[in-house]
Short mmCIF file of C-alpha atoms in Angstrom, two decimals:
data_model
loop_
_atom_site.label_atom_id
_atom_site.label_comp_id
_atom_site.label_asym_id
_atom_site.label_seq_id
_atom_site.Cartn_x
_atom_site.Cartn_y
_atom_site.Cartn_z
CA ARG A 1 9.06 -19.13 1.93
CA ASN A 2 6.88 -20.15 4.90
CA GLY A 3 6.41 -16.40 5.48
CA ASP A 4 4.77 -15.63 9.08
CA GLY A 5 4.36 -11.83 8.57
CA ARG A 6 6.80 -11.04 11.45
CA ALA A 7 9.95 -8.71 11.35
CA VAL A 8 13.18 -9.42 13.00
CA LEU A 9 15.27 -7.05 14.91
CA ARG A 10 17.90 -6.52 12.52
CA SER A 11 15.69 -5.63 9.57
CA SER A 12 13.81 -3.29 11.81
CA VAL A 13 16.66 -1.31 12.85
CA ARG A 14 17.77 -1.05 9.09
CA GLU A 15 14.23 0.19 8.14
CA PHE A 16 14.33 2.80 11.09
CA LEU A 17 17.53 4.07 9.99
CA CYS A 18 17.09 4.15 6.30
CA SER A 19 13.74 5.88 6.23
CA GLU A 20 15.05 8.53 8.66
CA ALA A 21 18.26 8.96 6.26
CA MET A 22 15.94 9.14 3.07
CA HIS A 23 13.85 11.68 4.76
CA TYR A 24 16.78 13.93 5.52
CA LEU A 25 18.04 13.35 1.94
CA GLY A 26 14.77 15.08 0.69
CA ILE A 27 13.37 11.69 -0.65
CA PRO A 28 9.49 11.27 -0.03
CA THR A 29 9.26 8.52 2.27
CA SER A 30 7.35 6.93 5.08
CA ARG A 31 8.83 7.42 8.59
CA ALA A 32 9.53 5.24 11.52
CA ALA A 33 8.29 6.54 14.95
CA SER A 34 9.29 3.70 17.08
CA LEU A 35 10.60 0.48 17.41
CA VAL A 36 9.43 -2.16 20.09
CA VAL A 37 11.37 -5.47 20.74
CA SER A 38 9.17 -8.57 20.81
CA ASP A 39 9.55 -11.32 22.96
CA ASP A 40 8.49 -13.72 20.18
CA ASP A 41 11.43 -15.62 18.62
CA VAL A 42 11.28 -15.78 14.91
CA TRP A 43 12.96 -18.33 12.78
CA ARG A 44 14.82 -16.89 9.50
CA ASP A 45 17.03 -18.19 6.81
CA GLN A 46 18.84 -14.98 6.46
CA PHE A 47 20.97 -15.72 3.19
CA TYR A 48 18.48 -18.27 1.56
CA ASN A 49 21.08 -21.02 2.02
CA GLY A 50 19.17 -23.49 4.23
CA ASN A 51 21.02 -21.95 7.26
CA ILE A 52 17.84 -21.42 9.70
CA LYS A 53 18.57 -19.38 12.77
CA LYS A 54 16.57 -18.04 15.71
CA GLU A 55 16.28 -14.38 15.81
CA ARG A 56 14.53 -11.65 17.96
CA GLY A 57 11.33 -10.25 16.73
CA ALA A 58 10.41 -6.40 16.50
CA ILE A 59 7.77 -4.11 15.51
CA VAL A 60 8.41 -0.88 13.77
CA LEU A 61 5.63 1.91 13.98
CA ARG A 62 5.75 3.55 10.46
CA LEU A 63 3.86 6.73 9.64
CA ALA A 64 2.92 7.88 6.34
CA LYS A 65 0.18 10.49 4.89
CA SER A 66 -1.43 7.38 3.19
CA TRP A 67 -0.77 3.76 2.89
CA PHE A 68 -2.95 3.51 -0.40
CA ARG A 69 -0.98 1.81 -3.17
CA ILE A 70 -1.21 1.00 -7.04
CA GLY A 71 -2.45 -2.29 -5.84
CA SER A 72 -5.17 -0.92 -3.77
CA LEU A 73 -7.08 0.16 -6.85
CA GLU A 74 -5.69 -2.92 -8.89
CA ILE A 75 -7.36 -5.37 -6.62
CA LEU A 76 -10.71 -3.59 -6.80
CA ALA A 77 -10.89 -3.32 -10.46
CA HIS A 78 -9.66 -7.07 -10.84
CA SER A 79 -12.45 -8.18 -8.62
CA GLY A 80 -15.12 -5.86 -10.74
CA GLU A 81 -16.06 -3.76 -7.52
CA LEU A 82 -16.09 -0.51 -9.53
CA ASP A 83 -18.26 1.35 -7.41
CA LEU A 84 -16.16 0.73 -4.41
CA GLN A 85 -13.11 1.65 -6.51
CA ARG A 86 -14.73 4.93 -7.60
CA ARG A 87 -15.35 6.02 -3.93
CA LEU A 88 -11.93 4.85 -2.90
CA LEU A 89 -10.32 7.03 -5.64
CA ASP A 90 -12.59 10.08 -4.97
CA PHE A 91 -11.51 9.95 -1.30
CA ILE A 92 -7.78 9.69 -2.20
CA ILE A 93 -8.21 12.57 -4.54
CA GLN A 94 -10.06 14.66 -2.02
CA GLU A 95 -7.69 14.06 0.84
CA HIS A 96 -4.39 13.98 -0.90
CA PHE A 97 -4.79 15.87 -4.20
CA PRO A 98 -6.39 19.02 -3.39
CA SER A 99 -5.40 20.73 -6.72
CA ILE A 100 -7.92 18.57 -8.46
CA ALA A 101 -11.58 19.57 -8.33
CA MET A 102 -13.84 16.94 -7.17
CA ASN A 103 -16.71 18.20 -9.74
CA ASP A 104 -14.22 17.93 -12.57
CA SER A 105 -15.24 15.25 -15.02
CA ASN A 106 -11.41 14.87 -15.71
CA ARG A 107 -10.44 14.30 -12.21
CA TYR A 108 -9.16 10.71 -12.62
CA LEU A 109 -7.36 11.54 -15.74
CA GLU A 110 -5.56 14.44 -13.63
CA PHE A 111 -4.82 12.19 -10.83
CA PHE A 112 -3.15 9.65 -13.17
CA SER A 113 -1.21 12.44 -14.97
CA MET A 114 0.16 13.45 -11.31
CA VAL A 115 1.06 9.94 -10.10
CA VAL A 116 2.83 9.32 -13.42
CA SER A 117 5.11 12.60 -13.03
CA ASP A 118 5.52 12.18 -9.36
CA THR A 119 6.58 8.47 -9.77
CA ALA A 120 9.15 9.34 -12.16
CA ASN A 121 10.63 11.97 -9.77
CA LEU A 122 10.72 9.40 -7.10
CA ILE A 123 12.66 6.79 -8.92
CA ALA A 124 14.88 9.53 -10.07
CA LEU A 125 15.53 10.66 -6.62
CA TRP A 126 16.33 7.03 -5.69
CA MET A 127 18.73 6.81 -8.47
CA SER A 128 20.43 10.02 -7.45
CA VAL A 129 21.49 8.29 -4.17
CA GLY A 130 21.99 4.92 -5.54
CA PHE A 131 18.97 3.44 -3.51
CA ALA A 132 17.66 0.11 -4.70
CA HIS A 133 14.16 -0.53 -3.24
CA GLY A 134 14.39 -4.42 -3.82
CA VAL A 135 10.77 -5.26 -4.39
CA CYS A 136 8.96 -2.93 -6.90
CA ASN A 137 5.77 -4.47 -7.43
CA THR A 138 2.46 -2.69 -7.44
CA ASP A 139 1.67 -3.34 -3.87
CA ASN A 140 4.85 -1.53 -2.99
CA PHE A 141 4.24 1.54 -5.02
CA SER A 142 2.38 4.18 -3.20
CA LEU A 143 -0.26 6.42 -5.02
CA LEU A 144 1.38 9.47 -3.12
CA SER A 145 4.76 8.48 -4.64
CA ILE A 146 6.53 8.16 -1.44
CA THR A 147 8.90 5.28 -0.57
CA ILE A 148 7.29 2.70 1.39
CA ASP A 149 7.51 -1.06 2.46
CA TYR A 150 11.38 -1.09 3.38
CA GLY A 151 12.38 -4.69 3.09
CA PRO A 152 15.48 -5.99 1.13
CA PHE A 153 16.54 -2.45 0.14
CA GLY A 154 20.08 -1.51 -0.29
CA PHE A 155 22.40 1.62 -1.38
CA MET A 156 25.21 0.91 -3.97
CA ASP A 157 28.93 1.00 -2.48
CA SER A 158 29.87 1.84 -6.25
CA TYR A 159 27.95 2.21 -9.43
CA ASP A 160 26.53 -0.96 -10.80
CA PRO A 161 23.35 -0.86 -12.82
CA ASN A 162 23.10 -4.66 -12.02
CA PHE A 163 23.19 -4.27 -8.15
CA VAL A 164 20.29 -6.33 -6.65
CA PRO A 165 19.95 -5.92 -2.76
CA ASN A 166 17.24 -8.87 -2.65
CA THR A 167 18.79 -11.99 -2.19
CA SER A 168 15.61 -14.01 -3.30
CA ASP A 169 15.38 -11.87 -6.54
CA ASP A 170 17.06 -14.58 -8.63
CA GLU A 171 16.06 -13.11 -11.96
CA SER A 172 17.38 -9.53 -10.86
CA ARG A 173 13.74 -8.25 -11.97
CA TYR A 174 14.36 -5.45 -9.42
CA LYS A 175 17.91 -4.44 -9.95
CA ILE A 176 18.61 -0.83 -9.74
CA GLY A 177 19.05 -0.25 -13.34
CA ASN A 178 15.54 -1.62 -13.87
CA GLN A 179 13.75 0.47 -11.47
CA ALA A 180 12.64 3.17 -13.87
CA ASN A 181 11.18 0.30 -16.32
CA VAL A 182 9.33 -1.33 -13.27
CA GLY A 183 8.04 2.11 -12.53
CA LEU A 184 6.62 2.14 -16.07
CA PHE A 185 5.14 -1.18 -15.84
CA ASN A 186 3.38 -0.56 -12.46
CA LEU A 187 1.70 2.61 -13.88
CA SER A 188 0.52 0.86 -16.83
CA LYS A 189 -1.03 -1.64 -14.33
CA LEU A 190 -2.70 1.52 -12.64
CA LEU A 191 -3.85 2.82 -15.89
CA GLN A 192 -5.32 -0.66 -16.60
CA ALA A 193 -7.20 -0.45 -13.10
CA LEU A 194 -8.50 2.96 -14.09
CA LYS A 195 -9.80 2.21 -17.61
CA PRO A 196 -13.30 1.25 -16.59
CA LEU A 197 -13.71 4.61 -14.89
CA LEU A 198 -12.48 6.54 -18.22
CA ASP A 199 -14.56 7.40 -21.40
CA PRO A 200 -12.73 6.44 -24.73
CA ARG A 201 -11.40 10.05 -25.12
CA GLN A 202 -9.82 10.03 -21.37
CA LYS A 203 -8.51 6.55 -22.09
CA GLN A 204 -6.52 7.90 -25.00
CA LEU A 205 -5.31 10.83 -23.41
CA ALA A 206 -4.22 8.56 -20.36
CA SER A 207 -2.21 6.52 -22.68
CA GLN A 208 -0.40 9.53 -24.08
CA ILE A 209 0.35 10.60 -20.39
CA LEU A 210 1.82 7.12 -19.88
CA GLU A 211 3.96 7.53 -22.99
CA GLY A 212 5.53 10.63 -21.25
CA TYR A 213 6.69 8.95 -18.33
CA GLY A 214 10.02 8.17 -19.85
CA GLU A 215 10.75 12.00 -20.58
CA HIS A 216 9.54 13.16 -17.14
CA TYR A 217 11.98 10.36 -15.66
CA TYR A 218 14.89 11.34 -17.80
CA ILE A 219 14.47 15.08 -17.36
CA ARG A 220 14.44 14.71 -13.71
CA PHE A 221 17.33 12.24 -13.59
CA THR A 222 19.55 14.73 -15.67
CA GLU A 223 18.59 17.64 -13.22
CA LEU A 224 19.63 15.65 -10.34
CA PHE A 225 22.92 14.63 -11.73
CA LYS A 226 23.80 18.02 -13.26
CA THR A 227 23.40 19.48 -9.68
CA LYS A 228 25.59 16.97 -8.32
CA LEU A 229 28.20 17.72 -10.83
CA GLY A 230 27.79 21.62 -10.50
CA LEU A 231 26.74 21.99 -13.91
CA LEU A 232 25.10 25.36 -14.66
CA GLY A 233 22.74 26.32 -17.61
CA GLU A 234 22.15 24.08 -20.44
CA ASN A 235 24.63 22.46 -22.71
CA LYS A 236 24.24 19.74 -25.17
CA ASP A 237 27.02 17.78 -23.96
CA ASP A 238 25.63 17.41 -20.39
CA ASN A 239 23.92 14.15 -20.85
CA TYR A 240 27.07 12.56 -22.70
CA LEU A 241 29.35 13.81 -19.45
CA ILE A 242 26.68 12.37 -17.14
CA ALA A 243 26.73 8.97 -19.04
CA PHE A 244 30.52 9.12 -19.36
CA LEU A 245 31.14 9.53 -15.74
CA LEU A 246 28.69 6.81 -14.84
CA LYS A 247 30.33 4.43 -17.34
CA VAL A 248 33.70 5.39 -15.64
CA SER A 249 32.46 4.66 -12.42
CA LEU A 250 31.33 1.23 -13.57
CA LEU A 251 34.96 0.53 -14.74
CA CYS A 252 36.70 1.51 -11.81
#
């Protein structure tokens, strides 16, 4: 798409506003510290319809505890740089996962378990506010399970599991109803990257942890929607009610 790596003013304003909104909605996210307008002209085909226009460029200063992503480990594993991958992973654990002991031989397994559960929680939170990220590849998924890389995101105006905010996503790969599945796919790629650092027993346990992702997500999703509906306690019909109301919303 002749990408030049530059941002335009309109998308920068959207990112600034949305990341702050997500923060105050209680959803883990990077934050925008400043927005600077650039003197450079940027040419963009906003709707990918061949109508290219000149726009004002801008730069957003984004803040986060870490910018390490699943792709940060994936690329090192792919290139066989296992020593560097181990050093990076130890650094990430030491800096951002204080509950994991650095002398624990299972530290990578514990790290993976936390990323799996935290990713499930993040995507459930996205779904609870109707947020579609737009480009959920491994390089846009934070290892700290925070929302990063705001681009062609969007919020649903009305419930539609097929909602796609990214006009270039012709196959609807990242439609809002597929975000949980994409999360599982990305975590499977993380596990694949970690496997060279795990022994056979740890690999088996890590696979079992990954299998539990769906349950983590489903439980958190249900909790969030029960809170929205003011449902107290446990009732076997709660899940049916949530599904029914979402279906009604789709038909309206």
